[in-house]
PDB file of C-alpha atoms in Angstrom:
ATOM      1  CA  UNK A 848      48.163 -58.890  60.735  1.00 49.00           C
ATOM      2  CA  UNK A 849      46.474 -61.750  61.018  1.00 77.00           C
ATOM      3  CA  UNK A 850      43.802 -61.469  58.058  1.00 92.00           C
ATOM      4  CA  UNK A 851      44.768 -64.243  56.373  1.00 95.00           C
ATOM      5  CA  UNK A 852      44.795 -63.617  52.603  1.00 94.00           C
ATOM      6  CA  UNK A 853      43.662 -66.204  50.126  1.00 93.00           C
ATOM      7  CA  UNK A 854      45.342 -65.920  46.920  1.00 91.00           C
ATOM      8  CA  UNK A 855      42.374 -65.650  44.542  1.00 91.00           C
ATOM      9  CA  UNK A 856      41.595 -62.599  47.190  1.00 94.00           C
ATOM     10  CA  UNK A 857      45.312 -61.127  46.451  1.00 94.00           C
ATOM     11  CA  UNK A 858      45.039 -61.533  42.693  1.00 92.00           C
ATOM     12  CA  UNK A 859      41.581 -59.904  42.429  1.00 93.00           C
ATOM     13  CA  UNK A 860      43.786 -56.030  43.186  1.00 95.00           C
ATOM     14  CA  UNK A 861      45.832 -56.300  39.712  1.00 91.00           C
ATOM     15  CA  UNK A 862      44.788 -53.038  39.006  1.00 91.00           C
ATOM     16  CA  UNK A 863      46.688 -49.098  39.499  1.00 90.00           C
ATOM     17  CA  UNK A 864      43.604 -48.088  41.562  1.00 93.00           C
ATOM     18  CA  UNK A 865      43.646 -51.598  43.267  1.00 95.00           C
ATOM     19  CA  UNK A 866      46.589 -52.688  44.123  1.00 95.00           C
ATOM     20  CA  UNK A 867      48.228 -54.888  46.279  1.00 96.00           C
ATOM     21  CA  UNK A 868      51.208 -57.377  46.154  1.00 96.00           C
ATOM     22  CA  UNK A 869      52.674 -60.289  48.821  1.00 95.00           C
ATOM     23  CA  UNK A 870      56.040 -59.350  49.736  1.00 95.00           C
ATOM     24  CA  UNK A 871      57.988 -62.164  52.711  1.00 94.00           C
ATOM     25  CA  UNK A 872      53.745 -64.247  52.908  1.00 93.00           C
ATOM     26  CA  UNK A 873      53.372 -60.162  54.097  1.00 96.00           C
ATOM     27  CA  UNK A 874      50.282 -58.589  51.529  1.00 97.00           C
ATOM     28  CA  UNK A 875      51.126 -55.198  50.868  1.00 97.00           C
ATOM     29  CA  UNK A 876      48.284 -52.590  49.661  1.00 97.00           C
ATOM     30  CA  UNK A 877      50.386 -50.479  47.951  1.00 96.00           C
ATOM     31  CA  UNK A 878      48.107 -48.958  45.870  1.00 95.00           C
ATOM     32  CA  UNK A 879      48.820 -45.175  47.207  1.00 94.00           C
ATOM     33  CA  UNK A 880      52.202 -46.247  47.927  1.00 93.00           C
ATOM     34  CA  UNK A 881      52.950 -46.925  43.952  1.00 90.00           C
ATOM     35  CA  UNK A 882      53.808 -43.447  43.011  1.00 88.00           C
ATOM     36  CA  UNK A 883      55.940 -42.166  44.479  1.00 90.00           C
ATOM     37  CA  UNK A 884      57.921 -45.406  44.562  1.00 89.00           C
ATOM     38  CA  UNK A 885      61.752 -44.821  43.657  1.00 85.00           C
ATOM     39  CA  UNK A 886      62.209 -47.048  40.588  1.00 84.00           C
ATOM     40  CA  UNK A 887      58.670 -46.214  38.745  1.00 84.00           C
ATOM     41  CA  UNK A 888      54.884 -47.410  38.997  1.00 85.00           C
ATOM     42  CA  UNK A 889      55.097 -49.464  36.241  1.00 86.00           C
ATOM     43  CA  UNK A 890      57.793 -52.147  38.811  1.00 86.00           C
ATOM     44  CA  UNK A 891      54.623 -52.441  41.621  1.00 90.00           C
ATOM     45  CA  UNK A 892      52.138 -52.315  39.145  1.00 90.00           C
ATOM     46  CA  UNK A 893      53.944 -55.502  36.826  1.00 88.00           C
ATOM     47  CA  UNK A 894      53.264 -57.556  40.320  1.00 91.00           C
ATOM     48  CA  UNK A 895      50.018 -56.748  41.026  1.00 92.00           C
ATOM     49  CA  UNK A 896      47.484 -59.061  42.658  1.00 93.00           C
ATOM     50  CA  UNK A 897      50.283 -62.150  42.967  1.00 92.00           C
ATOM     51  CA  UNK A 898      53.652 -62.473  45.012  1.00 92.00           C
ATOM     52  CA  UNK A 899      56.130 -60.679  44.136  1.00 91.00           C
ATOM     53  CA  UNK A 900      59.207 -62.046  46.382  1.00 92.00           C
ATOM     54  CA  UNK A 901      61.609 -62.715  43.641  1.00 89.00           C
ATOM     55  CA  UNK A 902      61.412 -59.203  42.065  1.00 89.00           C
ATOM     56  CA  UNK A 903      61.009 -57.972  45.203  1.00 91.00           C
ATOM     57  CA  UNK A 904      64.684 -60.080  45.848  1.00 90.00           C
ATOM     58  CA  UNK A 905      66.683 -58.990  42.765  1.00 89.00           C
ATOM     59  CA  UNK A 906      66.583 -56.020  44.043  1.00 89.00           C
ATOM     60  CA  UNK A 907      66.626 -54.404  48.009  1.00 91.00           C
ATOM     61  CA  UNK A 908      66.722 -56.173  50.620  1.00 91.00           C
ATOM     62  CA  UNK A 909      63.941 -56.882  52.879  1.00 91.00           C
ATOM     63  CA  UNK A 910      64.823 -54.359  55.293  1.00 92.00           C
ATOM     64  CA  UNK A 911      63.578 -52.558  52.593  1.00 91.00           C
ATOM     65  CA  UNK A 912      59.882 -53.659  53.871  1.00 94.00           C
ATOM     66  CA  UNK A 913      59.125 -51.347  57.602  1.00 94.00           C
ATOM     67  CA  UNK A 914      59.233 -48.377  54.531  1.00 92.00           C
ATOM     68  CA  UNK A 915      55.896 -49.579  54.067  1.00 94.00           C
ATOM     69  CA  UNK A 916      54.887 -51.919  56.627  1.00 95.00           C
ATOM     70  CA  UNK A 917      51.749 -49.673  57.543  1.00 96.00           C
ATOM     71  CA  UNK A 918      50.888 -50.608  54.043  1.00 96.00           C
ATOM     72  CA  UNK A 919      51.013 -53.897  55.493  1.00 97.00           C
ATOM     73  CA  UNK A 920      47.031 -56.121  55.059  1.00 97.00           C
ATOM     74  CA  UNK A 921      47.201 -59.346  55.798  1.00 96.00           C
ATOM     75  CA  UNK A 922      49.128 -62.322  56.034  1.00 96.00           C
ATOM     76  CA  UNK A 923      49.528 -64.380  52.260  1.00 94.00           C
ATOM     77  CA  UNK A 924      47.178 -68.356  52.936  1.00 91.00           C
ATOM     78  CA  UNK A 925      50.130 -70.499  51.957  1.00 83.00           C
ATOM     79  CA  UNK A 926      48.246 -73.286  50.899  1.00 82.00           C
ATOM     80  CA  UNK A 927      46.233 -71.196  48.573  1.00 75.00           C
ATOM     81  CA  UNK A 928      49.035 -69.742  47.015  1.00 66.00           C
ATOM     82  CA  UNK A 929      50.723 -73.024  46.750  1.00 57.00           C
ATOM     83  CA  UNK A 930      47.411 -74.266  44.934  1.00 53.00           C
ATOM     84  CA  UNK A 931      48.022 -71.391  42.723  1.00 54.00           C
ATOM     85  CA  UNK A 932      51.325 -71.669  41.999  1.00 53.00           C
ATOM     86  CA  UNK A 933      50.848 -73.834  38.710  1.00 49.00           C
ATOM     87  CA  UNK A 934      49.044 -70.548  37.720  1.00 53.00           C
ATOM     88  CA  UNK A 935      50.529 -68.371  38.703  1.00 54.00           C
ATOM     89  CA  UNK A 936      53.655 -69.686  36.025  1.00 53.00           C
ATOM     90  CA  UNK A 937      51.252 -69.992  33.485  1.00 51.00           C
ATOM     91  CA  UNK A 938      50.335 -66.000  34.158  1.00 54.00           C
ATOM     92  CA  UNK A 939      54.267 -65.037  34.794  1.00 53.00           C
ATOM     93  CA  UNK A 940      54.693 -66.323  31.462  1.00 53.00           C
ATOM     94  CA  UNK A 941      52.652 -64.317  29.680  1.00 52.00           C
ATOM     95  CA  UNK A 942      53.235 -60.866  30.899  1.00 56.00           C
ATOM     96  CA  UNK A 943      51.968 -58.266  28.466  1.00 57.00           C
ATOM     97  CA  UNK A 944      56.022 -56.894  26.947  1.00 56.00           C
ATOM     98  CA  UNK A 945      55.026 -53.579  26.085  1.00 58.00           C
ATOM     99  CA  UNK A 946      55.067 -53.594  30.409  1.00 66.00           C
ATOM    100  CA  UNK A 947      58.292 -53.450  30.219  1.00 70.00           C
ATOM    101  CA  UNK A 948      59.699 -50.042  29.659  1.00 71.00           C
ATOM    102  CA  UNK A 949      63.631 -50.668  29.590  1.00 80.00           C
ATOM    103  CA  UNK A 950      65.698 -53.214  29.775  1.00 84.00           C
ATOM    104  CA  UNK A 951      66.330 -53.200  33.463  1.00 83.00           C
ATOM    105  CA  UNK A 952      62.775 -54.948  33.518  1.00 78.00           C
ATOM    106  CA  UNK A 953      63.650 -57.294  30.944  1.00 78.00           C
ATOM    107  CA  UNK A 954      66.164 -58.408  33.632  1.00 81.00           C
ATOM    108  CA  UNK A 955      64.696 -57.798  36.416  1.00 77.00           C
ATOM    109  CA  UNK A 956      61.634 -60.099  34.559  1.00 72.00           C
ATOM    110  CA  UNK A 957      63.537 -62.691  33.467  1.00 75.00           C
ATOM    111  CA  UNK A 958      65.434 -63.312  37.217  1.00 75.00           C
ATOM    112  CA  UNK A 959      61.393 -63.557  38.642  1.00 70.00           C
ATOM    113  CA  UNK A 960      60.613 -65.874  35.609  1.00 68.00           C
ATOM    114  CA  UNK A 961      64.133 -67.658  35.886  1.00 68.00           C
ATOM    115  CA  UNK A 962      64.971 -71.346  38.704  1.00 60.00           C
ATOM    116  CA  UNK A 963      67.406 -71.211  41.104  1.00 53.00           C
TER     117      UNK A 963
END
């Protein structure tokens, strides 16, 4: 799919009823899938409206994306992603810890914001 999705558009889809996540440059509408996610809806909801590649990489091989390829709505516009990276970093650091349900959630969050 060649539809370019800007970061600010992606950010509008950040609720359990309208849930988009970018992974490896593709934007996925995971609204329906999130309820069937083996790790629970909260894992996906924590990444809603932003690039979740970092978190995805900590738990899944890239091949898992084949299962949700029908959910692709477009491609993340890398230019707008770069322009919003600093503000996204600020948002990540303000994560609502009440959304973390276990130590695994906290560990995944920490890995997602740590530099490689």
